[in-house]
Every structure is written in C-alpha cells, then in structure tokens.
Coordinates of C-alpha atoms and ligand atoms in Angstrom, one line a residue:
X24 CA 31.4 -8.9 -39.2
X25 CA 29.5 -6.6 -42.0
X26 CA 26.3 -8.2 -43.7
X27 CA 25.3 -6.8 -46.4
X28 CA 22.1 -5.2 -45.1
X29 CA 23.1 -2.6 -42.8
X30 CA 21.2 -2.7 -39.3
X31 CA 19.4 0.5 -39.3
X32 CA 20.4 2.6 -35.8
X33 CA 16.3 2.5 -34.8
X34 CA 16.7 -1.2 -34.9
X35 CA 19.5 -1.1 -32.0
X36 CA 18.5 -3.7 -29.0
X37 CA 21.9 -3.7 -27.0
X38 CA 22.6 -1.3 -24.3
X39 CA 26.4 -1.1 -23.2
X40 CA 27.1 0.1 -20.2
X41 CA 30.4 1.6 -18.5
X42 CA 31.0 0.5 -14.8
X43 CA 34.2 -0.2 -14.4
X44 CA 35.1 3.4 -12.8
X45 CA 36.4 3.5 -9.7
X46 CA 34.6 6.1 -8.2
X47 CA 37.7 8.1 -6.6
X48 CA 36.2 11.3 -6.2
X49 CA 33.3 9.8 -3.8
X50 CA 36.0 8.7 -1.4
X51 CA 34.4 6.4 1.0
X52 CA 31.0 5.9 -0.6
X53 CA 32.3 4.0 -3.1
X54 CA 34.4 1.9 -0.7
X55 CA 30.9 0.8 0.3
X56 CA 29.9 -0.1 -2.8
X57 CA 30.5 0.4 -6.3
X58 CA 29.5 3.5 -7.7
X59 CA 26.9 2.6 -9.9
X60 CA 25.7 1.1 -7.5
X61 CA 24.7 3.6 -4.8
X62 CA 21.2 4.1 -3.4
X63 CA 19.5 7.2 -4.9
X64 CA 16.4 7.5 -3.0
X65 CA 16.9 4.0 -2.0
X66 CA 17.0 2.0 -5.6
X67 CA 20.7 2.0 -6.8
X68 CA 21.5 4.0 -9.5
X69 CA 22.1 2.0 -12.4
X70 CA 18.7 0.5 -11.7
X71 CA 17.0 3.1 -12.2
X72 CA 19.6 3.7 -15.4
X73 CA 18.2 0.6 -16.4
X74 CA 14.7 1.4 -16.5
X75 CA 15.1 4.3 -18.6
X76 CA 17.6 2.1 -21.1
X77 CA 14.6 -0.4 -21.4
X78 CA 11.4 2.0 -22.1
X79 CA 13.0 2.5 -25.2
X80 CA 12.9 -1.3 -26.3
X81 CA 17.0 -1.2 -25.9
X82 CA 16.4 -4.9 -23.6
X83 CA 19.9 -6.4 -23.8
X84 CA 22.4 -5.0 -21.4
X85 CA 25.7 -5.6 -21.8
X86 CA 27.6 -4.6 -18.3
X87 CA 31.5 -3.9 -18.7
X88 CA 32.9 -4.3 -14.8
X89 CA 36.2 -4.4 -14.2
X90 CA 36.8 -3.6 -10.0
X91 CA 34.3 -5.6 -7.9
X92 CA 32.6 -7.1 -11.1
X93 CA 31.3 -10.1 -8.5
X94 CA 29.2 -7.2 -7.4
X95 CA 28.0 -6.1 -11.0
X96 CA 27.0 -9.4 -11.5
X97 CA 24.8 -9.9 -8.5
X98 CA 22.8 -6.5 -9.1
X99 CA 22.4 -7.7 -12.9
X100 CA 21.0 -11.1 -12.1
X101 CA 18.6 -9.6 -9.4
X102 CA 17.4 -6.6 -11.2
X103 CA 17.7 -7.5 -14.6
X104 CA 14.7 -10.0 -15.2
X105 CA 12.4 -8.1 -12.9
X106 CA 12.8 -5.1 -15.5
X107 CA 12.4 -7.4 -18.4
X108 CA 16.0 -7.4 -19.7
X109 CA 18.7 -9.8 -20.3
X110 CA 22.2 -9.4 -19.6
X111 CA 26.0 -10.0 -20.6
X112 CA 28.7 -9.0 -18.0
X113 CA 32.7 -8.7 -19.7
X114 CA 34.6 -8.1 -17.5
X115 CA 37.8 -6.4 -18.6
X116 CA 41.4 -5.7 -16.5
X117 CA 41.5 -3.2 -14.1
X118 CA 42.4 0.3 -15.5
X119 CA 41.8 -0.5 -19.1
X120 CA 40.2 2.6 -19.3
X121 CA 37.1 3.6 -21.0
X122 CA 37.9 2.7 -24.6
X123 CA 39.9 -0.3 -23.3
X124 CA 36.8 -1.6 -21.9
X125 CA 34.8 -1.7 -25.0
X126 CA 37.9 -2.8 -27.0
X127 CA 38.0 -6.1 -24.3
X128 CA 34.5 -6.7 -25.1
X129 CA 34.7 -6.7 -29.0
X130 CA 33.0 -10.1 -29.7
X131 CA 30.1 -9.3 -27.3
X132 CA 29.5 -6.0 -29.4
X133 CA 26.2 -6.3 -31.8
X134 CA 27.1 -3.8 -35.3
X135 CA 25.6 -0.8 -33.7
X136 CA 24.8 -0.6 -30.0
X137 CA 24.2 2.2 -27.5
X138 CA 26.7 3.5 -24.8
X139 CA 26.1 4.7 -21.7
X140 CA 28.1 6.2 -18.7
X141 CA 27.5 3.7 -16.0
X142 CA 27.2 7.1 -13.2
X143 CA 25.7 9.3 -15.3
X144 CA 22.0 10.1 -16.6
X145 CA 20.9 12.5 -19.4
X146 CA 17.1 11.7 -20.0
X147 CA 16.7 12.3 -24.0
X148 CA 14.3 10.3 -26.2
X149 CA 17.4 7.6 -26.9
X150 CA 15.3 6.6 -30.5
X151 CA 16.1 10.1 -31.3
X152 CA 19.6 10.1 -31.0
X153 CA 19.7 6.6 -33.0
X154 CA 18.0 8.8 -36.2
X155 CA 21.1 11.3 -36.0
X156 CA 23.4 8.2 -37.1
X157 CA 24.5 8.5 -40.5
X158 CA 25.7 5.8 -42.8
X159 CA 29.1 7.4 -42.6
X160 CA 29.6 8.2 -39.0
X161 CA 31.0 5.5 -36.5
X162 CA 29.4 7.6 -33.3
X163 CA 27.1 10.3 -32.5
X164 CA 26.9 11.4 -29.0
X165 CA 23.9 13.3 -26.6
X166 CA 25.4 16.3 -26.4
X167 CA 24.3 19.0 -22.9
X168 CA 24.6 22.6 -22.3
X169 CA 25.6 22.9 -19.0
X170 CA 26.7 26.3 -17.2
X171 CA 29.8 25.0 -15.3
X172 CA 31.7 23.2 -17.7
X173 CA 34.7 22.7 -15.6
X174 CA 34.7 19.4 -14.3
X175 CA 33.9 18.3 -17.9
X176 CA 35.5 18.8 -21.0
X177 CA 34.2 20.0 -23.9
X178 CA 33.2 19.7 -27.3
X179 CA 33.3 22.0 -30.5
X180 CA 30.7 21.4 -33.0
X181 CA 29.7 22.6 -36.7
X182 CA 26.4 21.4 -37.0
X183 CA 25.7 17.9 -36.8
X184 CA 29.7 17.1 -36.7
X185 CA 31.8 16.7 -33.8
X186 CA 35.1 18.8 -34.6
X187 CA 37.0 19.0 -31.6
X188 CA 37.0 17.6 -27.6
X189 CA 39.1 20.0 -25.4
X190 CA 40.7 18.8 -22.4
X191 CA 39.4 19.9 -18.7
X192 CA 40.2 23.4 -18.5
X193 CA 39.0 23.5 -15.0
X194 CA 37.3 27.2 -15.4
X195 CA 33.7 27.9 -14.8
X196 CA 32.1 28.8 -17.9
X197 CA 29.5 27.3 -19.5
X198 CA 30.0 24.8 -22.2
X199 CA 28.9 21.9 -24.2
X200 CA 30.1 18.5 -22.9
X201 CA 29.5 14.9 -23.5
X202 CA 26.4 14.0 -21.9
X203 CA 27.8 10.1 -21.9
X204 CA 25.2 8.6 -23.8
X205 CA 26.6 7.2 -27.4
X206 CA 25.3 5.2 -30.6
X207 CA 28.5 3.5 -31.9
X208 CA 29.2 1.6 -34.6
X209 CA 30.9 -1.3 -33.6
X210 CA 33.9 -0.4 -36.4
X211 CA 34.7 2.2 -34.0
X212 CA 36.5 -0.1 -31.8
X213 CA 39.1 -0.4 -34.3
X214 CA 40.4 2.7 -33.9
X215 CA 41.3 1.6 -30.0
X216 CA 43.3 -0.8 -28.2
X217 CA 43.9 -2.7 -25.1
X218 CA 44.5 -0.1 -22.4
X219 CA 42.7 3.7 -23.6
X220 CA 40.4 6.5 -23.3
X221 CA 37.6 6.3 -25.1
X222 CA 37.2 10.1 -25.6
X223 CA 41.1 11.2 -25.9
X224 CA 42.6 8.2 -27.9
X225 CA 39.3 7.3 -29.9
X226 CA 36.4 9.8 -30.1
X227 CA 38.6 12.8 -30.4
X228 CA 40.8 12.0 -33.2
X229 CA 37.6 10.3 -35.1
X230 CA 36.6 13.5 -34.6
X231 CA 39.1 15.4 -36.5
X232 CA 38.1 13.4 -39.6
X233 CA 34.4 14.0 -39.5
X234 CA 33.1 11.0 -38.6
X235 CA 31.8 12.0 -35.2
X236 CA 28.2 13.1 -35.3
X237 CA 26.9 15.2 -32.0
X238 CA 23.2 16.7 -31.2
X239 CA 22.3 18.6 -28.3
X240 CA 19.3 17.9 -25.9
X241 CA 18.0 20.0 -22.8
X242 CA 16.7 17.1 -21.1
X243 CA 17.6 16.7 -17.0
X244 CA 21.4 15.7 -16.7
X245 CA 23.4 14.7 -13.8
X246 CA 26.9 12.8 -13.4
X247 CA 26.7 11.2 -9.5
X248 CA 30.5 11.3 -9.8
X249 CA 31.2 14.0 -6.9
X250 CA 29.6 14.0 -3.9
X251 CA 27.6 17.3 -4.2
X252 CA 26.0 16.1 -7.4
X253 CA 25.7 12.5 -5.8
X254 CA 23.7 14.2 -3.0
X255 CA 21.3 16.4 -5.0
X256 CA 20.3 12.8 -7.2
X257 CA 18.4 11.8 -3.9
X258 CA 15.5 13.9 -4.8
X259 CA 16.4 15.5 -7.9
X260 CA 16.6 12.0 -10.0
X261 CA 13.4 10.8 -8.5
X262 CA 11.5 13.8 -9.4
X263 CA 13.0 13.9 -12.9
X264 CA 12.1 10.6 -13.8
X265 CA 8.4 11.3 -12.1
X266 CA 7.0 12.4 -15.7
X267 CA 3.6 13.5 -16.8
X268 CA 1.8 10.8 -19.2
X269 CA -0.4 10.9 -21.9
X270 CA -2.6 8.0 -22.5
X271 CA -4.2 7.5 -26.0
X272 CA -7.0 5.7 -27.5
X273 CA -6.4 4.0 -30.4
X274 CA -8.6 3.4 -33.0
X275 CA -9.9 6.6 -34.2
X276 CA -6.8 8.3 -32.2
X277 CA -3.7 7.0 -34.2
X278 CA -4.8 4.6 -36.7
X279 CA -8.4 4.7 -38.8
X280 CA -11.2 3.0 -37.0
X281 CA -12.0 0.3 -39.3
X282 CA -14.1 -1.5 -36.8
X283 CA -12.5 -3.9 -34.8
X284 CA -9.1 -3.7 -36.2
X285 CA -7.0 -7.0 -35.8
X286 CA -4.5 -7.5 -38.7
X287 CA -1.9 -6.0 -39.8
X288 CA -3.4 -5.3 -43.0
X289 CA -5.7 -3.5 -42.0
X290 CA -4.3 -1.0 -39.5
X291 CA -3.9 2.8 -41.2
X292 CA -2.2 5.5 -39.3
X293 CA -3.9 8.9 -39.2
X294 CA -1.9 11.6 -40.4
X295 CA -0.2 13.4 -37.4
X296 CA -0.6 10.2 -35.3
X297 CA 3.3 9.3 -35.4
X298 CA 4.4 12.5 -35.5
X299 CA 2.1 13.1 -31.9
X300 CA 4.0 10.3 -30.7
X301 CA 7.5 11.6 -31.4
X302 CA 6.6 15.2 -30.0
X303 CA 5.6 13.7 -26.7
X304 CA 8.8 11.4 -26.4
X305 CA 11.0 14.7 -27.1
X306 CA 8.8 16.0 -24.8
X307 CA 10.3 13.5 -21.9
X308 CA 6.6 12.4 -21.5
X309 CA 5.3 9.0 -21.1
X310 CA 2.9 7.8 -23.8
X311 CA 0.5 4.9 -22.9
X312 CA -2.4 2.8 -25.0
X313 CA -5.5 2.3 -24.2
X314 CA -7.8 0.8 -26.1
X315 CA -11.3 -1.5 -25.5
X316 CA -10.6 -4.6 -27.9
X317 CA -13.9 -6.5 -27.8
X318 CA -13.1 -7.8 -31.2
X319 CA -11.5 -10.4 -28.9
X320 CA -14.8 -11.7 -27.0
X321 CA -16.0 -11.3 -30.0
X322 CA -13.9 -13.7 -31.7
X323 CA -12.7 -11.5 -35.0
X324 CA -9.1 -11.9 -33.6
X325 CA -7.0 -13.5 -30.8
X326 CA -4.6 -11.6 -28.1
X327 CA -1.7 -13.1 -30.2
X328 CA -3.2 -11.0 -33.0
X329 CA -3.0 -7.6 -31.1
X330 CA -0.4 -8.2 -29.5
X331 CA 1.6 -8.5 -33.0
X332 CA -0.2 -5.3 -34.5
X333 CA 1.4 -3.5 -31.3
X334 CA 4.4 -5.0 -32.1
X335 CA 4.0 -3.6 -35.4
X336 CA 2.8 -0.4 -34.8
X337 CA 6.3 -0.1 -32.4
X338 CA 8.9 -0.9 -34.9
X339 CA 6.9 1.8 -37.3
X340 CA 7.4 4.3 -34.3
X341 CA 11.2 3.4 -33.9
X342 CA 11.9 4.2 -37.5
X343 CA 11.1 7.6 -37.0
X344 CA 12.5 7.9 -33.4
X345 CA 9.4 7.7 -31.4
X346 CA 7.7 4.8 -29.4
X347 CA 5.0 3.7 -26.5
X348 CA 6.1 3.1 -23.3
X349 CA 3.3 0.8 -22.7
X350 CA -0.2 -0.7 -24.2
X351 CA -2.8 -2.0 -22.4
X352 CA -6.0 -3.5 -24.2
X353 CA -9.2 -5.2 -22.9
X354 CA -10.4 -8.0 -25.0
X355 CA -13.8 -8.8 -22.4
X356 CA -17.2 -7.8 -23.4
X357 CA -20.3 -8.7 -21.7
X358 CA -21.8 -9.5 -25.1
X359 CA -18.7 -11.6 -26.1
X360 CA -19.4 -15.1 -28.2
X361 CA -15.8 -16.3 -26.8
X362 CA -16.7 -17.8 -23.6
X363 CA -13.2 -17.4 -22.4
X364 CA -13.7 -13.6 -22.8
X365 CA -17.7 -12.6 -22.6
X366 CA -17.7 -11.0 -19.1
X367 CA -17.8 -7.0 -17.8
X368 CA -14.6 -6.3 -17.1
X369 CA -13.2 -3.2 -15.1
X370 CA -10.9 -2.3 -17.7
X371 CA -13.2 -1.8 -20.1
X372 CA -13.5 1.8 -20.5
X373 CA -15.7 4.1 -19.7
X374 CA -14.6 1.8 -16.4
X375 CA -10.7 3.6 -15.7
X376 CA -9.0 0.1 -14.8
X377 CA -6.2 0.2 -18.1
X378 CA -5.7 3.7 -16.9
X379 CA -5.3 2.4 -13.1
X380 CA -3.1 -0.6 -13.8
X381 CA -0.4 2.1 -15.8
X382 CA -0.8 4.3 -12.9
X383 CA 0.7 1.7 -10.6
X384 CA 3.4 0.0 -12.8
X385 CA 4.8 3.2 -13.7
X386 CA 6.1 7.0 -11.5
X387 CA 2.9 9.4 -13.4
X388 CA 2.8 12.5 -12.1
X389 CA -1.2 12.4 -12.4
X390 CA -1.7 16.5 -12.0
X391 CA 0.2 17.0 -15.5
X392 CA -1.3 14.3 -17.5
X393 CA -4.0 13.7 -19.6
X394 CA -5.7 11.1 -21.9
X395 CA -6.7 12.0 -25.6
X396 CA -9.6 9.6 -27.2
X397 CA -12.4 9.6 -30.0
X398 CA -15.6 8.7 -27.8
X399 CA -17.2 9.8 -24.8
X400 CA -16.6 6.6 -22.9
X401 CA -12.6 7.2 -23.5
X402 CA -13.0 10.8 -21.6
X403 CA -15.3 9.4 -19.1
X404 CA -12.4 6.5 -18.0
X405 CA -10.1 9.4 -17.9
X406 CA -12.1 11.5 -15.1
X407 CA -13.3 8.2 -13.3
X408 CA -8.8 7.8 -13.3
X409 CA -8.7 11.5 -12.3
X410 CA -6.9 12.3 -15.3
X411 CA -8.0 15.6 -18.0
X412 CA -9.6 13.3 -20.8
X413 CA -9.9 15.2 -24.4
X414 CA -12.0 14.5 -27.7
X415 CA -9.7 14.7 -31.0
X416 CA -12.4 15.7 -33.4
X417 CA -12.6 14.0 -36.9
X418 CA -10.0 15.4 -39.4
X419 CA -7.5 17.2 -36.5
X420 CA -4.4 16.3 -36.2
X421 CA -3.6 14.2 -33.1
X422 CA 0.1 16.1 -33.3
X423 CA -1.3 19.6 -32.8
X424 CA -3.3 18.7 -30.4
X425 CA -0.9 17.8 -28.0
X426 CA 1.4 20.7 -28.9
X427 CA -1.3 22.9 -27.8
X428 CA -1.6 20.5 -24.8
X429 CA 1.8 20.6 -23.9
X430 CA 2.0 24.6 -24.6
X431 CA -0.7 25.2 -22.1
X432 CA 0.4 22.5 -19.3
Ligands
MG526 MG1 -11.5 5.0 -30.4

C-alpha cells in the first residue's frame, strides 16, 4: 500500500535476498550444502554477504528459500543476531524462479527494499546506488564491466536508463552485465507472477519503457556460481573484503567544535565533512569515529545523548549516500564530576584503545590506513595504534584531504 509520503530510497532498512537457486553448475558441492551456503575461507558465503548488507544500516533480511529452506533457516537464526540483524525467511515453491520468488513474498515486501543475488557479491557503496532511484523508476540495478561477458547476459544502457537485457550469447567479449544487486520498488512486482524470471519476464520489458534505471561501479565482483570462480572466492573474497580504514576525529574533523558537543542542536557540519565521508565509501574504504567525549564525566550530557547525535549525524550521511561503519567514543575523564565516569581510561586518546577495539571487531588492512584528527593527542593515538595519523588544519577541507590521501596511498 502507497502512503502519501514516499519513503525516500536512503531510508531503505530491508535487505531481500535470492537463495532459492539450485546450484546445478557446482554439481556435487551443492549437494553438500546449499549454495549460499558454502565455506569461503571457512565462513559461508552469504555470511559474509550479510556483513556487507548490514555496514550499510540495511539490518532486516528478508531470506527467499525455496530447496532445503530448513537449512536457510538454521544459518539465519545462528548468524543473524551475532551480526546484529533480524530476519524473515518466505519460502516460495520450488522452481518459481527468480521473479516468482519475490512475487510469493509480496506481503513481506517493505515499499522499496534492496535485492541481492544470494551467490553473488559486487562490493559498491549500496547508499549510492539507493540515490540513483528516481521517483519514476521501479528498479535501478549495480551494473559491472566485466571482460568475459559470456556466462552473463547483458545490458544496453543510455545513460542512467536501462534499454535493453540481451540473452546469453555465450561469446567472450567483454560486456556490461547485471551485477545482481537491485533497489526495487515494491510496485515492481506487479509486473510478475507466480512462476517467472525476474530479468526476462520483469526487468527486461520494464526496461523497454524507461523505467529501469542502471549505474555502473568498478568495485570487486564475483558470482560463486561455477566452480572456477567458486574456487578463486577462497582467497580472492577474503582479501577483497580486507579494506583499508580511515578513522576520524570528530569535533573539529566533521562537525564545528563547539566545546563539548552533546545535542542535536548544536552539532554543525564543516563544509567538506559529508562529502569526505561519501568519497571514502565510493572509495570501498571503511570509515570509523573516534572521538574523546569527556563531556560525559563531565556531566554536560549522557551516552543516550551521543549516541542519538550519532544516530543523527547517520541518517544526514544516508541522505547523500554515505555513512560510518562504526563510532566509538570515550565518555571517562580522570577529572570527571560523574562518579560513574571520572577515571583514566585507555581509550581515551592520545591512549590508541578506540582505535584498538575497531582493529579487532573489524578485517583493517592496517598498512593502508590512516586516521585524520584536529589535535596532537588524535595523531599521537594513531602511531601508539600503528596507524599514519594526520592534522586537518583550520579552514581545509576534510574532503580534499583524503582525496590527496587516497591519490597517494
Ligand atoms: Mg577534535
């Protein structure tokens, strides 16, 4: 059902996810287990799908089995609230086909939701995509360059629009294919039925009328759907989803410091700030906070108070197509008045323990990452973490800065 205010694509919380293949091509592997499901590197694939899906804030899954959905369903309720996700499972009948599957699970479908092939991963910056959504388009798909396009078929595009999906031609040339990552409007499903393809009997003749919206990326892509490509993703998916980081300060860094910032009201983005943010998601990099909030000890403001102001500072990010992967704050200070919180604490910097708690929640390849801070202390934490630490000066923009950081990486 339409309300009359349209949920904006950046607001998107569902992740829908294909996994009802049956995996033919992998022969016995995927008598074994369901393809989704196989180890890569140990951690089955769509888990590590799944931790991708949620970085972006996307934090309800909706699985669509069909085949062995017993074992969908067991993975799910293991995996899922260890990654911080909830979940749905529909289970459709067997061979209803891609666009069968989501037309099975209409009533689970929130107005606009994100798509993903269940054995396939192309690592974009997902908010991105959600921007490319226009009020008039029902999809608009992650589009990938790729320089055999013949176990794929293709699409034709005229700028942002989707004109035309060509069959498997089965010749090796290069092309530009479906990278099986979607933002659909839930609308879209009445264009389908029962038992169909999603791509031949509902994206492609969408397409014909313009209401298909495409965007390429260059990010890493694999489909684990034949067993040559499911044998490189043993080390190539681990190593592509090992990603550099960039930890920022944040007062003085993205928003003004104001001295001990704690409402809402109060916080003011420097110019560049958001923008630094977007350029290092599109970048494929992490992007951490840091930040030493003794206003806490000091009692100017509770956790409940930052921890709504990074709420707040995350929705801002989404509506531009950017976000944090993670914060991390310290509220301690020796000279605190709060009893609760007036105490030295290792993770106050210059001490490196914010930095050291990311580094072990999350795969940082350290040698390619830096921090960026306003104060000496916030470069020192970075060197006592083993990490390049740089000072933004007053006035420069926090975007250029890591554009010439990236360029020089
Ligand atoms: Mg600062």
């Amino acid at each position: 059902m339409m309300t009359a205010t349209q949920t904006r694509p950046t607001d998107i919380r569902q992740a829908v996810i294909l996994c009802g293949g049956i995996g033919s091509r992998l022969g016995a592997l995927t008598e074994a287990a369901l393809k989704p499901l196989l180890p890569v590197a140990e951690t089955p694939f769509l888990e590590r799908l799944l931790f991708e899906i949620g970085r972006f804030g996307l934090d309800r899954i909706l699985f669509l089995a069909a085949h062995r959905a017993d074992d969908i369903r067991a993975f799910a309720a293991e995996a899922c609230p260890r990654l911080g996700l909830t979940f749905e499972i529909a289970v459709e009948p067997d061979r209803a086909g891609t666009g069968g599957a989501l037309w099975h699970a209409r009533d689970h479908l929130d107005p606009v939701f994100f798509l993903f092939n269940g054995d396939s991963w192309f690592d974009v910056n997902l908010l991105d995509l959600a921007t490319r959504l226009e009020p008039d388009d029902l999809a608009v798909l992650a589009l990938r360059e790729v320089e055999d396009a013949a176990r794929y078929g293709t699409v034709t595009v005229d700028g942002p629009r989707v004109r035309r999906f060509a069959e498997k031609t089965g010749s090796s040339a290069p092309g530009l294919v479906n990278g099986g990552i979607y933002v659909v409007r839930r609308d879209l499903v009445d264009a389908l039925s029962p038992s169909c393809s999603l791509e031949a009997n509902g994206l492609a003749p969408l397409a014909e009328t313009g209401r298909i919206a495409g965007r390429r990326y260059d990010g890493f892509f694999i489909d684990i759907g034949i067993p040559s490509d499911f044998e490189r993703a043993q080390h190539a998916i681990p190593a592509a989803q090992r990603r550099p980081a960039v930890f920022l300060d944040r007062d003085g860094v993205l928003n003004e410091d104001r001295h001990y910032v704690g409402e809402i009201e109060r916080f003011c983005w420097l110019p560049g700030a958001q923008e630094a943010v977007k350029t290092l998601n599109d970048a494929g990099v992490f992007v951490f906070v840091v930040t030493n909030q003794a206003g806490v000890a000091r009692g100017f403001y509770d956790e409940a108070a930052v921890n709504r102001l990074h709420a707040f500072m995350q929705a801002e990010l989404r509506t531009i197509g950017a976000h944090i992967d993670a914060f991390r704050y310290c509220p301690y200070h020796p000279d605190g008045t709060v009893l609760a919180y007036a105490r030295p604490s290792d993770w106050r910097k210059p001490a490196p323990g914010m930095i050291l708690d990311l580094l072990s929640h999350w795969p940082v390849d350290t040698a390619r990452s830096f921090l960026v801070g306003d104060q000496d202390h916030d470069v020192a934490a970075a060197h006592a973490a083993g990490l390049a630490g740089y000072k933004i000066a007053g006035g420069e923009s926090l975007d250029e800065l890591v554009r010439a950081r990236l360029a020089s990486a």
